[in-house]
Amino acid sequence: MIVSPSILSADFLNLGRDVEMLNESQAEWIHFDVMDGMFVPNISFGLPVLQHVNKVAKKVLDVHLMIEDPDRYIDAFQQAGAEILTVHHEACRHLHRTIQRIHQSGMKAGVSLNPHTPVSVLEEVIEDIDVVLLMSVNPGFGGQKFIERTYDKVKQLKEMITARGSKAMIEIDGGVNLETGAKLKACGVDVVVAGSFVFNSENPSETIASLKAL
Ligand code: DX5
Ligand code: ZN
């Protein structure tokens, strides 16, 4: 599985140091959580921070937009360094068009689903997207408990991907640790996001390696 550590749990006063650590680690992607205080009840960081992270990051920048009407910022995030841009199904009135715009802008397109949203809503777009990001906690905060229903959603999503001949990768976000990570791997998940489990550990680089070794 690809590991995408979420810098929402990094030390913001030493963000450059933490990104250098990720550069040297076995993480393939860096997960960047943007929150607007509207779509989710929290505000994190945005474009200026991403521009600076992009100057030092050697890994794929995996940007997760937890914002209303993300169409307004697609090109701006591409210019700031995003390589994968994930929007929420619940935040897009014209999701098909949003996916097209992300591709036109030169990025891979991801669609995220909140825990309450069934995977069936993706049936008409599954062939058009590169990543499905299933939220395994309610978005807005790091350090929450993994929602067990997620495993069933992964199985349903895998069936849809296979039936439609889609190339979409399955990424899981929230509450990932060695225990949930091992079960997700057994379900055939492609990417795991891990925030607090990595950055609150004594040796984040070794923690990433232990997720990779699952
Ligand atoms: C939650 C964010 C996650 C968060 C995960 O809204 O989308 O990416 O950083 O944090 P952990 O791994 O601590 O659950
Ligand atoms: Zn996220």
Tab-separated table of N, CA and C in Angstrom, residues 17-88:
chain	number	residue	atom	x	y	z
A	17	ARG	N	11.053	20.969	8.487
A	17	ARG	CA	11.759	19.801	9.044
A	17	ARG	C	10.929	18.536	8.859
A	18	ASP	N	9.625	18.639	9.116
A	18	ASP	CA	8.766	17.455	8.980
A	18	ASP	C	8.648	17.007	7.517
A	19	VAL	N	8.598	17.966	6.587
A	19	VAL	CA	8.536	17.585	5.166
A	19	VAL	C	9.849	16.920	4.747
A	20	GLU	N	10.976	17.415	5.252
A	20	GLU	CA	12.271	16.764	4.958
A	20	GLU	C	12.271	15.333	5.479
A	21	MET	N	11.704	15.138	6.656
A	21	MET	CA	11.604	13.781	7.218
A	21	MET	C	10.798	12.886	6.274
A	22	LEU	N	9.674	13.430	5.760
A	22	LEU	CA	8.852	12.640	4.829
A	22	LEU	C	9.617	12.349	3.540
A	23	ASN	N	10.415	13.317	3.082
A	23	ASN	CA	11.227	13.100	1.874
A	23	ASN	C	12.149	11.892	2.038
A	24	GLU	N	12.693	11.744	3.243
A	24	GLU	CA	13.647	10.652	3.513
A	24	GLU	C	12.929	9.351	3.879
A	25	SER	N	11.623	9.408	4.079
A	25	SER	CA	10.879	8.229	4.550
A	25	SER	C	10.393	7.386	3.364
A	26	GLN	N	9.701	6.298	3.697
A	26	GLN	CA	9.148	5.422	2.654
A	26	GLN	C	7.773	5.893	2.157
A	27	ALA	N	7.305	7.033	2.635
A	27	ALA	CA	6.018	7.564	2.154
A	27	ALA	C	6.164	7.954	0.680
A	28	GLU	N	5.159	7.593	-0.115
A	28	GLU	CA	5.193	7.964	-1.540
A	28	GLU	C	4.476	9.289	-1.782
A	29	TRP	N	3.429	9.536	-0.992
A	29	TRP	CA	2.626	10.747	-1.145
A	29	TRP	C	2.680	11.554	0.145
A	30	ILE	N	2.344	12.839	0.035
A	30	ILE	CA	2.130	13.681	1.222
A	30	ILE	C	0.697	14.205	1.149
A	31	HIS	N	-0.077	13.927	2.210
A	31	HIS	CA	-1.498	14.290	2.229
A	31	HIS	C	-1.650	15.677	2.853
A	32	PHE	N	-2.374	16.563	2.139
A	32	PHE	CA	-2.486	17.971	2.525
A	32	PHE	C	-3.968	18.308	2.689
A	33	ASP	N	-4.426	18.483	3.931
A	33	ASP	CA	-5.845	18.637	4.262
A	33	ASP	C	-6.259	20.106	4.326
A	34	VAL	N	-7.056	20.528	3.356
A	34	VAL	CA	-7.511	21.923	3.320
A	34	VAL	C	-8.943	22.001	3.853
A	35	MET	N	-9.171	22.828	4.873
A	35	MET	CA	-10.501	22.948	5.500
A	35	MET	C	-10.915	24.414	5.546
A	36	ASP	N	-12.197	24.658	5.240
A	36	ASP	CA	-12.652	26.053	5.083
A	36	ASP	C	-13.559	26.552	6.205
A	37	GLY	N	-13.825	25.721	7.209
A	37	GLY	CA	-14.716	26.167	8.282
A	37	GLY	C	-16.176	26.224	7.871
A	38	MET	N	-16.496	25.752	6.668
A	38	MET	CA	-17.881	25.721	6.181
A	38	MET	C	-18.291	24.285	5.871
A	39	PHE	N	-17.530	23.644	4.995
A	39	PHE	CA	-17.818	22.243	4.678
A	39	PHE	C	-17.536	21.368	5.885
A	40	VAL	N	-16.506	21.737	6.634
A	40	VAL	CA	-16.170	21.038	7.890
A	40	VAL	C	-16.030	22.088	8.990
A	41	PRO	N	-16.247	21.695	10.246
A	41	PRO	CA	-16.217	22.684	11.330
A	41	PRO	C	-14.803	23.000	11.822
A	42	ASN	N	-13.875	23.184	10.897
A	42	ASN	CA	-12.503	23.474	11.292
A	42	ASN	C	-11.840	24.210	10.126
A	43	ILE	N	-10.824	24.984	10.432
A	43	ILE	CA	-10.049	25.698	9.411
A	43	ILE	C	-8.607	25.223	9.551
A	44	SER	N	-7.986	24.804	8.439
A	44	SER	CA	-6.607	24.309	8.566
A	44	SER	C	-5.625	25.251	7.901
A	45	PHE	N	-5.314	25.005	6.637
A	45	PHE	CA	-4.336	25.827	5.901
A	45	PHE	C	-4.683	25.740	4.424
A	46	GLY	N	-4.040	26.560	3.619
A	46	GLY	CA	-4.415	26.605	2.206
A	46	GLY	C	-3.256	26.875	1.281
A	47	LEU	N	-3.518	27.678	0.250
A	47	LEU	CA	-2.572	27.839	-0.858
A	47	LEU	C	-1.170	28.308	-0.470
A	48	PRO	N	-1.007	29.350	0.355
A	48	PRO	CA	0.361	29.804	0.634
A	48	PRO	C	1.203	28.732	1.324
A	49	VAL	N	0.570	27.945	2.177
A	49	VAL	CA	1.314	26.877	2.867
A	49	VAL	C	1.704	25.793	1.860
A	50	LEU	N	0.770	25.447	0.962
A	50	LEU	CA	1.081	24.427	-0.051
A	50	LEU	C	2.236	24.886	-0.948
A	51	GLN	N	2.228	26.159	-1.335
A	51	GLN	CA	3.326	26.672	-2.180
A	51	GLN	C	4.677	26.451	-1.512
A	52	HIS	N	4.737	26.672	-0.214
A	52	HIS	CA	6.005	26.501	0.499
A	52	HIS	C	6.361	25.026	0.666
A	53	VAL	N	5.362	24.204	0.968
A	53	VAL	CA	5.618	22.760	1.080
A	53	VAL	C	6.143	22.238	-0.260
A	54	ASN	N	5.558	22.724	-1.342
A	54	ASN	CA	5.943	22.280	-2.688
A	54	ASN	C	7.402	22.585	-3.010
A	55	LYS	N	7.951	23.628	-2.391
A	55	LYS	CA	9.348	23.989	-2.664
A	55	LYS	C	10.314	22.941	-2.127
A	56	VAL	N	9.937	22.262	-1.057
A	56	VAL	CA	10.847	21.272	-0.466
A	56	VAL	C	10.415	19.821	-0.685
A	57	ALA	N	9.115	19.599	-0.901
A	57	ALA	CA	8.615	18.215	-0.977
A	57	ALA	C	9.117	17.511	-2.233
A	58	LYS	N	9.569	16.273	-2.035
A	58	LYS	CA	9.990	15.447	-3.177
A	58	LYS	C	8.968	14.357	-3.455
A	59	LYS	N	7.882	14.340	-2.704
A	59	LYS	CA	6.864	13.302	-2.860
A	59	LYS	C	5.638	13.881	-3.571
A	60	VAL	N	4.751	12.985	-4.001
A	60	VAL	CA	3.520	13.405	-4.684
A	60	VAL	C	2.632	14.167	-3.700
A	61	LEU	N	2.203	15.352	-4.098
A	61	LEU	CA	1.341	16.151	-3.212
A	61	LEU	C	-0.131	15.783	-3.460
A	62	ASP	N	-0.694	15.161	-2.441
A	62	ASP	CA	-2.039	14.575	-2.462
A	62	ASP	C	-2.938	15.536	-1.672
A	63	VAL	N	-3.655	16.397	-2.408
A	63	VAL	CA	-4.393	17.482	-1.750
A	63	VAL	C	-5.870	17.116	-1.588
A	64	HIS	N	-6.342	17.182	-0.370
A	64	HIS	CA	-7.725	16.813	-0.010
A	64	HIS	C	-8.481	18.083	0.367
A	65	LEU	N	-9.374	18.505	-0.527
A	65	LEU	CA	-10.121	19.746	-0.297
A	65	LEU	C	-11.411	19.463	0.456
A	66	MET	N	-11.463	19.897	1.707
A	66	MET	CA	-12.706	19.821	2.480
A	66	MET	C	-13.286	21.229	2.492
A	67	ILE	N	-13.706	21.667	1.298
A	67	ILE	CA	-14.210	23.038	1.131
A	67	ILE	C	-15.462	23.016	0.261
A	68	GLU	N	-16.317	24.003	0.461
A	68	GLU	CA	-17.514	24.167	-0.367
A	68	GLU	C	-17.105	24.651	-1.760
A	69	ASP	N	-17.806	24.174	-2.765
A	69	ASP	CA	-17.636	24.631	-4.144
A	69	ASP	C	-16.157	24.710	-4.554
A	70	PRO	N	-15.463	23.581	-4.550
A	70	PRO	CA	-14.012	23.587	-4.804
A	70	PRO	C	-13.621	24.036	-6.216
A	71	ASP	N	-14.584	24.072	-7.150
A	71	ASP	CA	-14.277	24.516	-8.518
A	71	ASP	C	-13.553	25.864	-8.541
A	72	ARG	N	-13.857	26.703	-7.557
A	72	ARG	CA	-13.288	28.052	-7.519
A	72	ARG	C	-11.765	28.041	-7.405
A	73	TYR	N	-11.195	26.931	-6.940
A	73	TYR	CA	-9.758	26.924	-6.612
A	73	TYR	C	-8.945	25.876	-7.367
A	74	ILE	N	-9.532	25.230	-8.368
A	74	ILE	CA	-8.829	24.116	-9.029
A	74	ILE	C	-7.494	24.569	-9.612
A	75	ASP	N	-7.498	25.597	-10.443
A	75	ASP	CA	-6.249	26.025	-11.082
A	75	ASP	C	-5.244	26.547	-10.056
A	76	ALA	N	-5.746	27.222	-9.036
A	76	ALA	CA	-4.845	27.766	-8.004
A	76	ALA	C	-4.103	26.646	-7.270
A	77	PHE	N	-4.794	25.550	-7.001
A	77	PHE	CA	-4.107	24.438	-6.319
A	77	PHE	C	-3.118	23.748	-7.247
A	78	GLN	N	-3.450	23.692	-8.527
A	78	GLN	CA	-2.487	23.106	-9.480
A	78	GLN	C	-1.214	23.954	-9.502
A	79	GLN	N	-1.399	25.271	-9.553
A	79	GLN	CA	-0.232	26.155	-9.591
A	79	GLN	C	0.576	26.098	-8.298
A	80	ALA	N	-0.086	25.795	-7.197
A	80	ALA	CA	0.609	25.722	-5.906
A	80	ALA	C	1.325	24.391	-5.716
A	81	GLY	N	1.122	23.429	-6.632
A	81	GLY	CA	1.890	22.189	-6.555
A	81	GLY	C	1.097	20.907	-6.387
A	82	ALA	N	-0.231	20.996	-6.335
A	82	ALA	CA	-1.028	19.770	-6.175
A	82	ALA	C	-0.870	18.874	-7.402
A	83	GLU	N	-0.692	17.577	-7.161
A	83	GLU	CA	-0.613	16.613	-8.265
A	83	GLU	C	-1.869	15.748	-8.314
A	84	ILE	N	-2.414	15.476	-7.133
A	84	ILE	CA	-3.711	14.799	-7.037
A	84	ILE	C	-4.626	15.780	-6.316
A	85	LEU	N	-5.785	16.074	-6.912
A	85	LEU	CA	-6.721	16.986	-6.251
A	85	LEU	C	-8.020	16.239	-5.976
A	86	THR	N	-8.326	16.103	-4.689
A	86	THR	CA	-9.525	15.366	-4.278
A	86	THR	C	-10.569	16.328	-3.739
A	87	VAL	N	-11.782	16.218	-4.299
A	87	VAL	CA	-12.907	17.048	-3.861
A	87	VAL	C	-13.947	16.143	-3.222
A	88	HIS	N	-14.850	16.725	-2.443
A	88	HIS	CA	-15.907	15.929	-1.829
A	88	HIS	C	-17.133	15.873	-2.714
